[in-house]
PDB file of C-alpha atoms in Angstrom:
ATOM      1  CA  UNK F  17      -9.912  -6.154  -7.069  1.00 46.00           C
ATOM      2  CA  UNK F  18      -7.159  -3.632  -7.619  1.00 51.00           C
ATOM      3  CA  UNK F  19      -9.266  -0.727  -6.330  1.00 57.00           C
ATOM      4  CA  UNK F  20     -11.639  -1.477  -3.474  1.00 60.00           C
ATOM      5  CA  UNK F  21     -14.089   0.814  -1.701  1.00 64.00           C
ATOM      6  CA  UNK F  22     -14.026   3.500  -0.578  1.00 65.00           C
ATOM      7  CA  UNK F  23     -13.230   5.455  -3.730  1.00 68.00           C
ATOM      8  CA  UNK F  24     -11.173   8.476  -2.729  1.00 67.00           C
ATOM      9  CA  UNK F  25     -10.910  11.050  -5.509  1.00 67.00           C
ATOM     10  CA  UNK F  26      -7.631  12.764  -6.454  1.00 63.00           C
ATOM     11  CA  UNK F  27      -9.380  16.113  -6.211  1.00 67.00           C
ATOM     12  CA  UNK F  28     -11.849  17.931  -3.995  1.00 70.00           C
ATOM     13  CA  UNK F  29     -15.425  16.905  -4.679  1.00 75.00           C
ATOM     14  CA  UNK F  30     -17.167  19.288  -2.275  1.00 79.00           C
ATOM     15  CA  UNK F  31     -18.704  16.306  -0.476  1.00 78.00           C
ATOM     16  CA  UNK F  32     -17.658  15.164   2.999  1.00 77.00           C
ATOM     17  CA  UNK F  33     -15.383  12.147   2.850  1.00 71.00           C
ATOM     18  CA  UNK F  34     -15.516   8.860   4.696  1.00 72.00           C
ATOM     19  CA  UNK F  35     -14.213   8.847   8.271  1.00 76.00           C
ATOM     20  CA  UNK F  36     -10.812   7.169   8.474  1.00 74.00           C
ATOM     21  CA  UNK F  37     -10.933   4.238  10.901  1.00 77.00           C
ATOM     22  CA  UNK F  38      -8.465   1.637  12.141  1.00 76.00           C
ATOM     23  CA  UNK F  39      -7.860  -1.139   9.644  1.00 72.00           C
ATOM     24  CA  UNK F  40      -8.524   0.989   6.593  1.00 73.00           C
ATOM     25  CA  UNK F  41      -5.812   0.831   3.931  1.00 70.00           C
ATOM     26  CA  UNK F  42      -5.844   3.152   0.968  1.00 70.00           C
ATOM     27  CA  UNK F  43      -3.637   4.567  -1.731  1.00 70.00           C
ATOM     28  CA  UNK F  44      -3.328   8.281  -2.348  1.00 72.00           C
ATOM     29  CA  UNK F  45      -2.454   8.798  -6.004  1.00 73.00           C
ATOM     30  CA  UNK F  46      -1.827  12.468  -6.738  1.00 74.00           C
ATOM     31  CA  UNK F  47      -1.257  13.551 -10.339  1.00 75.00           C
ATOM     32  CA  UNK F  48       0.663  16.708 -11.141  1.00 76.00           C
ATOM     33  CA  UNK F  49       0.525  18.232 -14.613  1.00 80.00           C
ATOM     34  CA  UNK F  50       2.203  21.185 -16.284  1.00 84.00           C
ATOM     35  CA  UNK F  51      -1.020  21.872 -18.163  1.00 84.00           C
ATOM     36  CA  UNK F  52      -4.664  22.431 -17.341  1.00 85.00           C
ATOM     37  CA  UNK F  53      -5.104  19.593 -14.859  1.00 80.00           C
ATOM     38  CA  UNK F  54      -7.771  17.908 -17.000  1.00 87.00           C
ATOM     39  CA  UNK F  55      -7.143  14.181 -17.540  1.00 87.00           C
ATOM     40  CA  UNK F  56      -8.303  11.395 -19.821  1.00 88.00           C
ATOM     41  CA  UNK F  57      -8.085   7.603 -19.798  1.00 87.00           C
ATOM     42  CA  UNK F  58      -6.303   5.792 -22.627  1.00 88.00           C
ATOM     43  CA  UNK F  59      -7.909   2.941 -24.563  1.00 91.00           C
ATOM     44  CA  UNK F  60      -6.232   0.360 -22.296  1.00 82.00           C
ATOM     45  CA  UNK F  61      -8.805   1.344 -19.631  1.00 79.00           C
ATOM     46  CA  UNK F  62      -6.066   1.971 -17.064  1.00 73.00           C
ATOM     47  CA  UNK F  63      -3.573   4.655 -18.065  1.00 79.00           C
ATOM     48  CA  UNK F  64      -4.444   8.253 -17.163  1.00 82.00           C
ATOM     49  CA  UNK F  65      -2.759  11.092 -19.065  1.00 86.00           C
ATOM     50  CA  UNK F  66      -3.020  14.877 -19.167  1.00 87.00           C
ATOM     51  CA  UNK F  67      -5.842  15.689 -21.593  1.00 92.00           C
ATOM     52  CA  UNK F  68      -3.865  18.538 -23.167  1.00 93.00           C
ATOM     53  CA  UNK F  69      -0.783  16.327 -23.727  1.00 88.00           C
ATOM     54  CA  UNK F  70       1.342  18.214 -21.198  1.00 87.00           C
ATOM     55  CA  UNK F  71       3.910  16.495 -19.000  1.00 82.00           C
ATOM     56  CA  UNK F  72       2.410  14.741 -15.969  1.00 77.00           C
ATOM     57  CA  UNK F  73       3.553  12.685 -12.998  1.00 74.00           C
ATOM     58  CA  UNK F  74       1.347  10.244 -11.107  1.00 67.00           C
ATOM     59  CA  UNK F  75       2.536   8.625  -7.864  1.00 65.00           C
ATOM     60  CA  UNK F  76       0.935   6.199  -5.444  1.00 64.00           C
ATOM     61  CA  UNK F  77       1.414   6.461  -1.692  1.00 64.00           C
ATOM     62  CA  UNK F  78      -0.010   3.631   0.456  1.00 65.00           C
ATOM     63  CA  UNK F  79      -1.461   4.404   3.879  1.00 71.00           C
ATOM     64  CA  UNK F  80      -2.679   2.014   6.592  1.00 70.00           C
ATOM     65  CA  UNK F  81      -4.464   3.325   9.678  1.00 74.00           C
ATOM     66  CA  UNK F  82      -3.769   1.443  12.933  1.00 71.00           C
ATOM     67  CA  UNK F  83      -5.487   0.905  16.286  1.00 70.00           C
ATOM     68  CA  UNK F  84      -2.607   2.602  18.149  1.00 68.00           C
ATOM     69  CA  UNK F  85      -4.236   6.012  18.088  1.00 63.00           C
ATOM     70  CA  UNK F  86      -4.306   8.383  15.144  1.00 62.00           C
ATOM     71  CA  UNK F  87      -1.333   6.933  13.285  1.00 70.00           C
ATOM     72  CA  UNK F  88      -0.673   6.000   9.724  1.00 77.00           C
ATOM     73  CA  UNK F  89       1.804   3.617   8.153  1.00 81.00           C
ATOM     74  CA  UNK F  90       3.269   4.775   4.896  1.00 85.00           C
ATOM     75  CA  UNK F  91       6.057   3.647   2.631  1.00 86.00           C
ATOM     76  CA  UNK F  92       8.943   5.899   1.691  1.00 85.00           C
ATOM     77  CA  UNK F  93      10.453   4.363  -1.435  1.00 85.00           C
ATOM     78  CA  UNK F  94      13.494   6.633  -1.851  1.00 85.00           C
ATOM     79  CA  UNK F  95      14.562   5.946   1.763  1.00 88.00           C
ATOM     80  CA  UNK F  96      13.491   2.243   1.695  1.00 92.00           C
ATOM     81  CA  UNK F  97      11.510   2.782   4.924  1.00 92.00           C
ATOM     82  CA  UNK F  98       8.125   2.168   6.442  1.00 92.00           C
ATOM     83  CA  UNK F  99       7.133   5.167   8.571  1.00 90.00           C
ATOM     84  CA  UNK F 100       4.648   5.378  11.442  1.00 86.00           C
ATOM     85  CA  UNK F 101       3.188   8.896  11.539  1.00 84.00           C
ATOM     86  CA  UNK F 102       1.054  10.480  14.284  1.00 80.00           C
ATOM     87  CA  UNK F 103      -1.892  12.144  12.525  1.00 73.00           C
ATOM     88  CA  UNK F 104      -2.446  14.674  15.320  1.00 77.00           C
ATOM     89  CA  UNK F 105       1.085  16.053  15.225  1.00 83.00           C
ATOM     90  CA  UNK F 106       2.005  14.930  11.670  1.00 81.00           C
ATOM     91  CA  UNK F 107       5.344  13.816  13.079  1.00 87.00           C
ATOM     92  CA  UNK F 108       7.077  10.552  12.307  1.00 89.00           C
ATOM     93  CA  UNK F 109       7.117   8.429  15.474  1.00 88.00           C
ATOM     94  CA  UNK F 110       8.983   5.404  14.079  1.00 90.00           C
ATOM     95  CA  UNK F 111      10.926   4.419  10.982  1.00 93.00           C
ATOM     96  CA  UNK F 112      11.620   0.828   9.958  1.00 94.00           C
ATOM     97  CA  UNK F 113      14.152  -0.085   7.291  1.00 95.00           C
ATOM     98  CA  UNK F 114      12.420  -2.350   4.770  1.00 96.00           C
ATOM     99  CA  UNK F 115      14.709  -2.084   1.720  1.00 94.00           C
ATOM    100  CA  UNK F 116      13.879  -2.816  -1.895  1.00 93.00           C
ATOM    101  CA  UNK F 117      11.660   0.232  -2.518  1.00 92.00           C
ATOM    102  CA  UNK F 118       8.665  -0.689  -0.288  1.00 93.00           C
ATOM    103  CA  UNK F 119       5.331  -0.207  -2.015  1.00 90.00           C
ATOM    104  CA  UNK F 120       2.098  -1.842  -0.838  1.00 89.00           C
ATOM    105  CA  UNK F 121       0.839  -2.207   2.738  1.00 90.00           C
ATOM    106  CA  UNK F 122      -1.869  -4.422   4.220  1.00 87.00           C
ATOM    107  CA  UNK F 123      -2.817  -4.941   7.871  1.00 86.00           C
ATOM    108  CA  UNK F 124      -3.635  -8.297   9.470  1.00 88.00           C
ATOM    109  CA  UNK F 125      -7.247  -8.593  10.682  1.00 84.00           C
ATOM    110  CA  UNK F 126      -6.124  -8.043  14.296  1.00 83.00           C
ATOM    111  CA  UNK F 127      -3.987  -5.032  13.188  1.00 82.00           C
ATOM    112  CA  UNK F 128      -0.874  -6.375  14.940  1.00 87.00           C
ATOM    113  CA  UNK F 129       1.048  -7.035  11.725  1.00 91.00           C
ATOM    114  CA  UNK F 130       1.644  -5.062   8.564  1.00 91.00           C
ATOM    115  CA  UNK F 131       2.600  -6.783   5.336  1.00 94.00           C
ATOM    116  CA  UNK F 132       4.775  -4.660   3.066  1.00 95.00           C
ATOM    117  CA  UNK F 133       5.754  -5.482  -0.501  1.00 94.00           C
ATOM    118  CA  UNK F 134       9.315  -4.792  -1.542  1.00 94.00           C
ATOM    119  CA  UNK F 135       9.501  -4.906  -5.361  1.00 93.00           C
ATOM    120  CA  UNK F 136      13.240  -4.356  -5.788  1.00 94.00           C
ATOM    121  CA  UNK F 137      14.191  -7.099  -3.302  1.00 95.00           C
ATOM    122  CA  UNK F 138      11.238  -9.230  -4.509  1.00 95.00           C
ATOM    123  CA  UNK F 139      10.011  -9.804  -0.962  1.00 96.00           C
ATOM    124  CA  UNK F 140       6.994  -9.660   1.271  1.00 97.00           C
ATOM    125  CA  UNK F 141       8.033  -8.219   4.650  1.00 97.00           C
ATOM    126  CA  UNK F 142       6.079  -8.746   7.886  1.00 97.00           C
ATOM    127  CA  UNK F 143       6.247  -5.948  10.478  1.00 96.00           C
ATOM    128  CA  UNK F 144       4.987  -6.162  14.061  1.00 93.00           C
ATOM    129  CA  UNK F 145       2.946  -2.955  14.479  1.00 88.00           C
ATOM    130  CA  UNK F 146       3.279  -3.021  18.275  1.00 86.00           C
ATOM    131  CA  UNK F 147       7.053  -3.475  18.584  1.00 90.00           C
ATOM    132  CA  UNK F 148       7.561  -1.757  15.202  1.00 91.00           C
ATOM    133  CA  UNK F 149      10.090  -4.331  14.060  1.00 94.00           C
ATOM    134  CA  UNK F 150      10.516  -6.522  10.987  1.00 97.00           C
ATOM    135  CA  UNK F 151       9.632 -10.074  12.038  1.00 97.00           C
ATOM    136  CA  UNK F 152       9.863 -12.095   8.806  1.00 98.00           C
ATOM    137  CA  UNK F 153      10.846 -11.798   5.143  1.00 98.00           C
ATOM    138  CA  UNK F 154       9.643 -14.029   2.307  1.00 97.00           C
ATOM    139  CA  UNK F 155      11.322 -13.933  -1.097  1.00 96.00           C
ATOM    140  CA  UNK F 156       8.599 -14.187  -3.726  1.00 94.00           C
ATOM    141  CA  UNK F 157      10.527 -13.480  -6.928  1.00 85.00           C
ATOM    142  CA  UNK F 158       8.884 -11.538  -9.725  1.00 89.00           C
ATOM    143  CA  UNK F 159       7.774  -8.057  -8.748  1.00 90.00           C
ATOM    144  CA  UNK F 160       5.513  -7.958  -5.674  1.00 93.00           C
ATOM    145  CA  UNK F 161       3.658  -4.658  -5.617  1.00 88.00           C
ATOM    146  CA  UNK F 162       0.107  -4.555  -4.244  1.00 86.00           C
ATOM    147  CA  UNK F 163      -0.962  -6.526  -1.183  1.00 90.00           C
ATOM    148  CA  UNK F 164      -4.288  -7.266   0.524  1.00 87.00           C
ATOM    149  CA  UNK F 165      -5.045  -9.222   3.705  1.00 88.00           C
ATOM    150  CA  UNK F 166      -8.031 -11.552   3.957  1.00 88.00           C
ATOM    151  CA  UNK F 167     -10.422 -10.192   6.617  1.00 83.00           C
ATOM    152  CA  UNK F 168     -10.851 -13.587   8.336  1.00 87.00           C
ATOM    153  CA  UNK F 169      -8.324 -16.104   6.994  1.00 91.00           C
ATOM    154  CA  UNK F 170      -4.588 -15.996   7.794  1.00 94.00           C
ATOM    155  CA  UNK F 171      -3.732 -15.133   4.172  1.00 95.00           C
ATOM    156  CA  UNK F 172      -2.400 -12.215   2.193  1.00 94.00           C
ATOM    157  CA  UNK F 173      -2.671 -11.782  -1.553  1.00 94.00           C
ATOM    158  CA  UNK F 174       0.251 -10.183  -3.357  1.00 93.00           C
ATOM    159  CA  UNK F 175      -0.105  -8.724  -6.845  1.00 91.00           C
ATOM    160  CA  UNK F 176       2.989  -9.503  -8.910  1.00 90.00           C
ATOM    161  CA  UNK F 177       3.417  -6.887 -11.653  1.00 86.00           C
ATOM    162  CA  UNK F 178       6.064  -8.980 -13.416  1.00 86.00           C
ATOM    163  CA  UNK F 179       4.161 -12.284 -13.760  1.00 87.00           C
ATOM    164  CA  UNK F 180       0.654 -10.708 -13.677  1.00 85.00           C
ATOM    165  CA  UNK F 181      -0.390 -13.253 -11.034  1.00 89.00           C
ATOM    166  CA  UNK F 182      -1.727 -13.083  -7.500  1.00 91.00           C
ATOM    167  CA  UNK F 183       0.485 -14.905  -4.987  1.00 94.00           C
ATOM    168  CA  UNK F 184      -1.283 -16.347  -1.921  1.00 95.00           C
ATOM    169  CA  UNK F 185       0.762 -16.388   1.305  1.00 97.00           C
ATOM    170  CA  UNK F 186      -0.186 -18.283   4.481  1.00 97.00           C
ATOM    171  CA  UNK F 187       0.670 -15.752   7.206  1.00 97.00           C
ATOM    172  CA  UNK F 188       0.922 -18.374   9.989  1.00 96.00           C
ATOM    173  CA  UNK F 189       3.726 -20.307   8.281  1.00 97.00           C
ATOM    174  CA  UNK F 190       4.788 -17.400   6.044  1.00 97.00           C
ATOM    175  CA  UNK F 191       4.949 -19.561   2.930  1.00 97.00           C
ATOM    176  CA  UNK F 192       3.453 -19.327  -0.551  1.00 96.00           C
ATOM    177  CA  UNK F 193       0.405 -21.595  -0.822  1.00 96.00           C
ATOM    178  CA  UNK F 194      -0.808 -20.669  -4.295  1.00 90.00           C
ATOM    179  CA  UNK F 195      -0.911 -18.256  -7.222  1.00 85.00           C
TER     180      UNK F 195
END
């Protein structure tokens, strides 16, 4: 699935939200419009546009919450970095150069590794969340964008926007085992 629970709205609903816990990965997708703020979905069942036809920008920001206290991992595409941010102070506590406009993030089941897609360099990058260092890089080709880790198996699934396939990576050997 592209969008998994929990559903987090782009706007205030007036209802209390889900508590953020370690291991949760989500995408915050704000949409800014020059018009009313009302939106509609196009016939393709995917594209969201401003209902009044005004200019709009929609951006996705991936966040992974770790066991190391109230921290988040988030990609910074313009700077080609993965940032570790302390949620209590909202200060960046570490910055790792990923390159290639990092996009998606998934955490290993034990939360010791983050898997980051790098669409421009066509790679999947493994980061040790304890030492905060890049440990391995795997060139996938195509355009790796989204990534999800299996909750029990040593596998990650990478969505390739260019080929429209899911690439399966064995995280023990760090090799492609299927698509």
